Amino acid sequence: MMRYDLVALLLLAIGLGWYASSLSGDLVAAQKVNKELVTAVGSRDETITALKDAAGADRKATEEQLKFEQQKRAKADAENRTLRKALEHSDAGNQPLPDDVKRILRRETNTPASP
């Protein structure tokens, strides 16, 4: 009887060894997949950071462009007010505009009408 117990114990040890080896192989495969996932997540995080930085730069550029346009608009409005006041107090408002002035106001790029 002792012999059969030893054989059974030996077979059990061999089976457990094979099962442990199988689990070890599964663990190695899982670790490899985990490393790939960590790399992919790291790459994704870098992409997200780059996109956030680009969005911030775009927002800053847009704000600067709006500020620049507001400054230009304020300057043009001031010039228009000054011109309007000057024309109100002069007789030039009742005179026909020269052709060159009309061309400039229409933003035409033709050659000047007067020499």
Short mmCIF file of C-alpha atoms in Angstrom, two decimals:
data_model
loop_
_atom_site.label_atom_id
_atom_site.label_comp_id
_atom_site.label_asym_id
_atom_site.label_seq_id
_atom_site.Cartn_x
_atom_site.Cartn_y
_atom_site.Cartn_z
CA MET A 1 0.00 0.00 0.00
CA MET A 2 2.84 2.34 0.74
CA ARG A 3 4.06 1.95 -2.81
CA TYR A 4 0.75 3.13 -4.28
CA ASP A 5 0.71 6.09 -1.95
CA LEU A 6 4.17 7.11 -3.12
CA VAL A 7 3.18 6.72 -6.80
CA ALA A 8 0.01 8.75 -6.21
CA LEU A 9 1.98 11.39 -4.35
CA LEU A 10 4.57 11.48 -7.14
CA LEU A 11 1.84 11.84 -9.79
CA LEU A 12 0.20 14.58 -7.74
CA ALA A 13 3.55 16.42 -7.45
CA ILE A 14 4.12 16.10 -11.22
CA GLY A 15 0.59 17.40 -11.92
CA LEU A 16 1.02 20.33 -9.56
CA GLY A 17 4.41 21.12 -11.13
CA TRP A 18 2.88 21.12 -14.61
CA TYR A 19 0.00 23.32 -13.40
CA ALA A 20 2.46 25.77 -11.76
CA SER A 21 4.48 25.88 -15.00
CA SER A 22 1.31 26.61 -16.96
CA LEU A 23 0.38 29.41 -14.56
CA SER A 24 3.91 30.82 -14.82
CA GLY A 25 3.62 30.92 -18.62
CA ASP A 26 0.25 32.65 -18.35
CA LEU A 27 1.77 35.17 -15.95
CA VAL A 28 4.63 35.95 -18.36
CA ALA A 29 2.13 36.46 -21.20
CA ALA A 30 -0.04 38.70 -19.00
CA GLN A 31 3.00 40.76 -17.99
CA LYS A 32 3.94 41.23 -21.66
CA VAL A 33 0.42 42.41 -22.51
CA ASN A 34 0.47 44.68 -19.46
CA LYS A 35 3.73 46.31 -20.61
CA GLU A 36 2.19 46.93 -24.04
CA LEU A 37 -0.87 48.50 -22.41
CA VAL A 38 1.30 50.71 -20.20
CA THR A 39 3.19 51.88 -23.30
CA ALA A 40 -0.06 52.55 -25.17
CA VAL A 41 -1.52 54.49 -22.23
CA GLY A 42 1.69 56.51 -21.92
CA SER A 43 1.56 57.35 -25.61
CA ARG A 44 -2.09 58.31 -25.31
CA ASP A 45 -1.31 60.55 -22.34
CA GLU A 46 1.44 62.27 -24.34
CA THR A 47 -1.00 62.80 -27.21
CA ILE A 48 -3.63 64.24 -24.86
CA THR A 49 -1.05 66.56 -23.33
CA ALA A 50 0.09 67.71 -26.78
CA LEU A 51 -3.52 68.34 -27.83
CA LYS A 52 -4.19 70.33 -24.65
CA ASP A 53 -1.06 72.39 -25.25
CA ALA A 54 -2.09 73.03 -28.86
CA ALA A 55 -5.59 74.04 -27.76
CA GLY A 56 -4.10 76.43 -25.22
CA ALA A 57 -1.83 77.96 -27.85
CA ASP A 58 -4.78 78.33 -30.24
CA ARG A 59 -6.86 79.98 -27.53
CA LYS A 60 -4.02 82.38 -26.72
CA ALA A 61 -3.52 83.23 -30.39
CA THR A 62 -7.26 83.83 -30.79
CA GLU A 63 -7.31 86.12 -27.77
CA GLU A 64 -4.34 88.07 -29.14
CA GLN A 65 -5.99 88.33 -32.56
CA LEU A 66 -9.22 89.60 -30.98
CA LYS A 67 -7.27 92.14 -28.95
CA PHE A 68 -5.43 93.29 -32.07
CA GLU A 69 -8.70 93.60 -34.02
CA GLN A 70 -10.31 95.54 -31.17
CA GLN A 71 -7.37 97.94 -31.15
CA LYS A 72 -7.61 98.41 -34.91
CA ARG A 73 -11.37 98.93 -34.68
CA ALA A 74 -10.94 101.49 -31.88
CA LYS A 75 -8.31 103.33 -33.91
CA ALA A 76 -10.51 103.31 -37.03
CA ASP A 77 -13.50 104.53 -35.02
CA ALA A 78 -11.43 107.37 -33.58
CA GLU A 79 -10.19 108.33 -37.04
CA ASN A 80 -13.75 108.23 -38.39
CA ARG A 81 -15.00 110.46 -35.56
CA THR A 82 -12.19 112.92 -36.19
CA LEU A 83 -12.88 112.92 -39.92
CA ARG A 84 -16.62 113.35 -39.34
CA LYS A 85 -16.04 116.32 -37.03
CA ALA A 86 -13.66 117.88 -39.52
CA LEU A 87 -16.15 117.45 -42.36
CA GLU A 88 -19.03 118.84 -40.28
CA HIS A 89 -17.20 122.12 -39.82
CA SER A 90 -16.02 122.50 -43.40
CA ASP A 91 -17.70 123.20 -46.69
CA ALA A 92 -16.09 120.09 -48.19
CA GLY A 93 -19.18 118.05 -47.34
CA ASN A 94 -21.12 119.89 -50.04
CA GLN A 95 -18.48 119.36 -52.72
CA PRO A 96 -18.29 116.30 -55.01
CA LEU A 97 -15.45 113.95 -54.14
CA PRO A 98 -12.49 113.69 -56.51
CA ASP A 99 -12.25 110.48 -58.51
CA ASP A 100 -9.11 109.38 -56.65
CA VAL A 101 -10.91 109.67 -53.32
CA LYS A 102 -13.85 107.66 -54.65
CA ARG A 103 -11.43 105.01 -55.90
CA ILE A 104 -9.73 104.81 -52.50
CA LEU A 105 -13.06 104.60 -50.68
CA ARG A 106 -14.19 101.81 -53.02
CA ARG A 107 -10.81 100.12 -52.48
CA GLU A 108 -10.24 99.87 -56.19
CA THR A 109 -6.71 99.11 -57.35
CA ASN A 110 -6.98 100.73 -60.78
CA THR A 111 -4.54 103.38 -61.86
CA PRO A 112 -5.23 106.86 -60.52
CA ALA A 113 -7.64 108.98 -62.53
CA SER A 114 -5.59 112.15 -62.16
CA PRO A 115 -1.95 112.44 -63.20
#
